[in-house]
Coordinates of C-alpha atoms in Angstrom, one line a residue:
W88 CA -27.8 29.9 40.1
R89 CA -27.0 27.4 37.3
N90 CA -30.3 25.7 38.2
G91 CA -32.3 28.9 37.7
F92 CA -32.7 30.0 41.3
Q93 CA -32.7 33.8 41.7
H94 CA -32.6 34.5 45.4
I95 CA -30.4 32.1 47.3
A96 CA -30.2 32.5 51.1
G97 CA -27.2 31.4 53.2
V98 CA -28.1 30.5 56.8
D99 CA -25.9 30.0 59.8
E100 CA -26.1 30.4 63.6
A101 CA -23.9 31.5 66.4
G102 CA -24.2 30.6 70.1
R103 CA -25.1 26.9 70.3
G104 CA -22.3 26.1 72.7
P105 CA -22.2 28.9 75.2
L106 CA -23.3 28.7 78.8
A107 CA -25.2 32.0 78.7
G108 CA -27.2 34.2 76.3
P109 CA -29.2 33.5 73.2
V110 CA -28.6 31.5 70.0
V111 CA -28.7 33.8 67.0
A112 CA -29.2 32.8 63.3
A113 CA -28.8 34.9 60.2
A114 CA -30.0 34.5 56.7
V115 CA -28.3 36.5 53.9
V116 CA -29.3 36.9 50.2
F117 CA -26.9 38.5 47.8
P118 CA -27.4 39.7 44.3
R119 CA -25.9 37.4 41.7
G120 CA -22.2 38.0 41.2
V121 CA -21.4 39.7 44.5
L122 CA -18.2 38.4 46.2
I123 CA -16.6 40.1 49.1
E124 CA -12.9 39.6 49.7
G125 CA -12.2 37.9 53.1
V126 CA -15.6 36.5 53.8
D127 CA -15.1 33.2 55.6
D128 CA -16.3 31.1 58.5
S129 CA -16.7 33.6 61.3
K130 CA -14.7 31.4 63.7
K131 CA -11.6 31.8 61.5
L132 CA -11.7 35.6 61.6
P133 CA -10.5 38.0 64.3
E134 CA -13.2 40.1 65.9
Q135 CA -12.2 43.4 64.3
R136 CA -12.2 41.8 60.8
R137 CA -15.6 40.2 61.4
D138 CA -17.0 43.7 62.4
V139 CA -15.6 45.3 59.2
L140 CA -16.9 42.5 57.0
A141 CA -20.3 42.6 58.7
R142 CA -20.7 46.3 57.6
V143 CA -19.6 45.4 54.0
I144 CA -22.0 42.4 53.9
R145 CA -24.9 44.6 55.1
H146 CA -24.0 47.2 52.4
H147 CA -24.0 44.6 49.6
A148 CA -26.7 42.1 50.6
L149 CA -30.2 42.2 49.0
A150 CA -31.7 41.1 52.3
I151 CA -30.6 40.0 55.8
G152 CA -32.8 38.3 58.3
I153 CA -31.9 37.7 62.0
G154 CA -33.5 35.3 64.4
V155 CA -32.8 35.4 68.1
V156 CA -33.9 32.7 70.6
D157 CA -33.3 33.6 74.3
H158 CA -31.8 31.5 77.0
E159 CA -35.2 30.7 78.6
T160 CA -36.6 29.3 75.4
I161 CA -33.4 27.3 74.9
D162 CA -33.9 25.8 78.4
R163 CA -37.6 25.0 77.6
I164 CA -37.2 23.5 74.1
N165 CA -33.5 22.4 74.0
I166 CA -30.7 24.0 72.0
L167 CA -31.3 22.0 68.8
Q168 CA -34.9 23.1 68.6
A169 CA -34.0 26.7 69.5
T170 CA -31.4 26.7 66.7
M171 CA -33.9 25.5 64.2
R172 CA -36.4 28.2 65.4
A173 CA -33.7 30.9 65.1
M174 CA -32.9 29.8 61.6
S175 CA -36.6 29.8 60.6
D176 CA -37.1 33.2 62.2
A177 CA -34.1 34.6 60.3
L178 CA -35.6 33.4 57.0
S179 CA -39.0 34.9 57.9
Q180 CA -37.3 38.3 58.5
L181 CA -35.9 38.5 54.9
T182 CA -37.5 41.2 52.8
V183 CA -36.6 39.2 49.7
A184 CA -38.2 35.7 49.7
P185 CA -35.5 33.1 48.9
D186 CA -36.3 30.4 46.4
Y187 CA -33.4 28.2 47.7
V188 CA -31.7 28.1 51.0
L189 CA -28.2 26.8 51.9
V190 CA -27.9 25.9 55.6
D191 CA -24.7 25.2 57.5
G192 CA -24.8 21.8 59.2
N193 CA -26.7 18.6 58.7
R194 CA -30.1 19.4 60.2
F195 CA -32.8 21.7 59.1
H196 CA -36.4 21.6 58.0
H197 CA -38.7 24.1 56.3
D198 CA -42.0 23.4 54.7
A199 CA -42.1 26.6 52.5
V200 CA -38.8 26.7 50.8
R201 CA -36.3 24.3 49.1
F202 CA -33.1 23.9 51.1
E203 CA -29.9 22.0 51.2
T204 CA -27.8 21.4 54.3
I205 CA -24.0 21.6 54.0
V206 CA -21.7 20.2 56.7
G207 CA -18.9 22.8 57.1
G208 CA -20.9 25.1 54.9
D209 CA -19.5 28.3 56.5
A210 CA -16.2 27.3 54.9
K211 CA -17.7 26.2 51.6
S212 CA -20.4 28.7 50.7
F213 CA -20.0 32.4 50.4
S214 CA -23.6 33.2 51.5
I215 CA -23.4 30.8 54.5
A216 CA -20.0 32.4 55.5
A217 CA -21.6 35.8 55.3
A218 CA -24.5 34.6 57.4
S219 CA -22.0 33.2 60.0
I220 CA -20.4 36.6 60.2
I221 CA -23.7 38.4 60.7
A222 CA -24.9 35.9 63.3
K223 CA -21.7 36.1 65.2
T224 CA -21.4 39.8 65.2
T225 CA -25.0 40.2 66.2
R226 CA -24.7 37.8 69.1
D227 CA -21.4 39.4 70.2
G228 CA -23.2 42.7 70.3
L229 CA -26.0 41.3 72.4
M230 CA -23.4 39.7 74.8
R231 CA -21.6 43.1 75.1
S232 CA -25.0 44.6 76.1
Y233 CA -25.4 41.9 78.7
H234 CA -22.0 42.7 80.0
Q235 CA -23.4 46.2 80.9
Q236 CA -25.9 44.4 83.2
F237 CA -23.6 41.8 84.6
P238 CA -20.0 43.1 84.3
Q239 CA -18.6 40.7 86.8
Y240 CA -19.0 37.8 84.5
G241 CA -16.9 39.2 81.6
F242 CA -19.4 38.6 78.8
D243 CA -17.6 41.3 76.8
R244 CA -14.6 39.0 76.5
H245 CA -15.8 35.4 76.4
K246 CA -19.4 36.0 75.0
G247 CA -20.8 33.4 77.3
Y248 CA -18.6 30.5 76.3
G249 CA -17.2 28.2 78.9
T250 CA -13.8 29.8 79.4
R251 CA -11.8 29.5 82.6
Q252 CA -12.6 33.1 83.4
H253 CA -16.3 32.4 83.0
H254 CA -16.2 29.2 85.1
D255 CA -14.3 31.1 87.8
A256 CA -17.0 33.9 87.8
I257 CA -19.8 31.2 88.1
R258 CA -18.0 29.6 91.0
R259 CA -17.7 32.9 92.8
L260 CA -21.0 34.4 92.0
G261 CA -23.4 31.6 90.9
L262 CA -25.5 31.8 87.8
C263 CA -26.9 35.1 86.6
P264 CA -30.4 35.5 84.9
I265 CA -29.0 34.9 81.3
H266 CA -27.3 31.6 82.1
R267 CA -28.8 28.5 80.4
R268 CA -30.0 26.3 83.2
S269 CA -30.4 23.2 81.0
F270 CA -26.7 23.2 80.2
R271 CA -24.3 21.1 82.3
I272 CA -21.8 23.5 83.7
H273 CA -18.8 21.6 84.9
L274 CA -16.9 23.6 87.5

């Protein structure tokens, strides 16, 4: 803002590491001066708190964009490329064009907008932290929906991550249609 940028988007993703489901990215643009108490890296917040904060973020944001890349695309292009695509898709969904983008991590590329990557950005930037909450709550909602289709895997609890319960289910049942075939699943 000190450099004259008006619409700064924070971008983050959720779901790079799970064994199943999509990778989801969010881009969030706030009006100048908005700060929401408690917004932090989504991994540091309990699920209920994330859900409450996601509603508050949606209320105060100028624009929110979400990009979702499914498990089949992840298998086809790899998780890094899928994450970059989800982030670009999230930016393209914004109804307010950002003139600067802050991205969590150390890898990103975009030809149409100025950007900066910030390692640990979800703990350092308010807009990236807000994006991490939107991405995580969106992905969690998708995984709860998948739980309705495949309840025996427990996606409502572990959201596709490689927990003991998830590994046990895979051992018993094999892979289901939303598992990432390109990921090494150590059982």
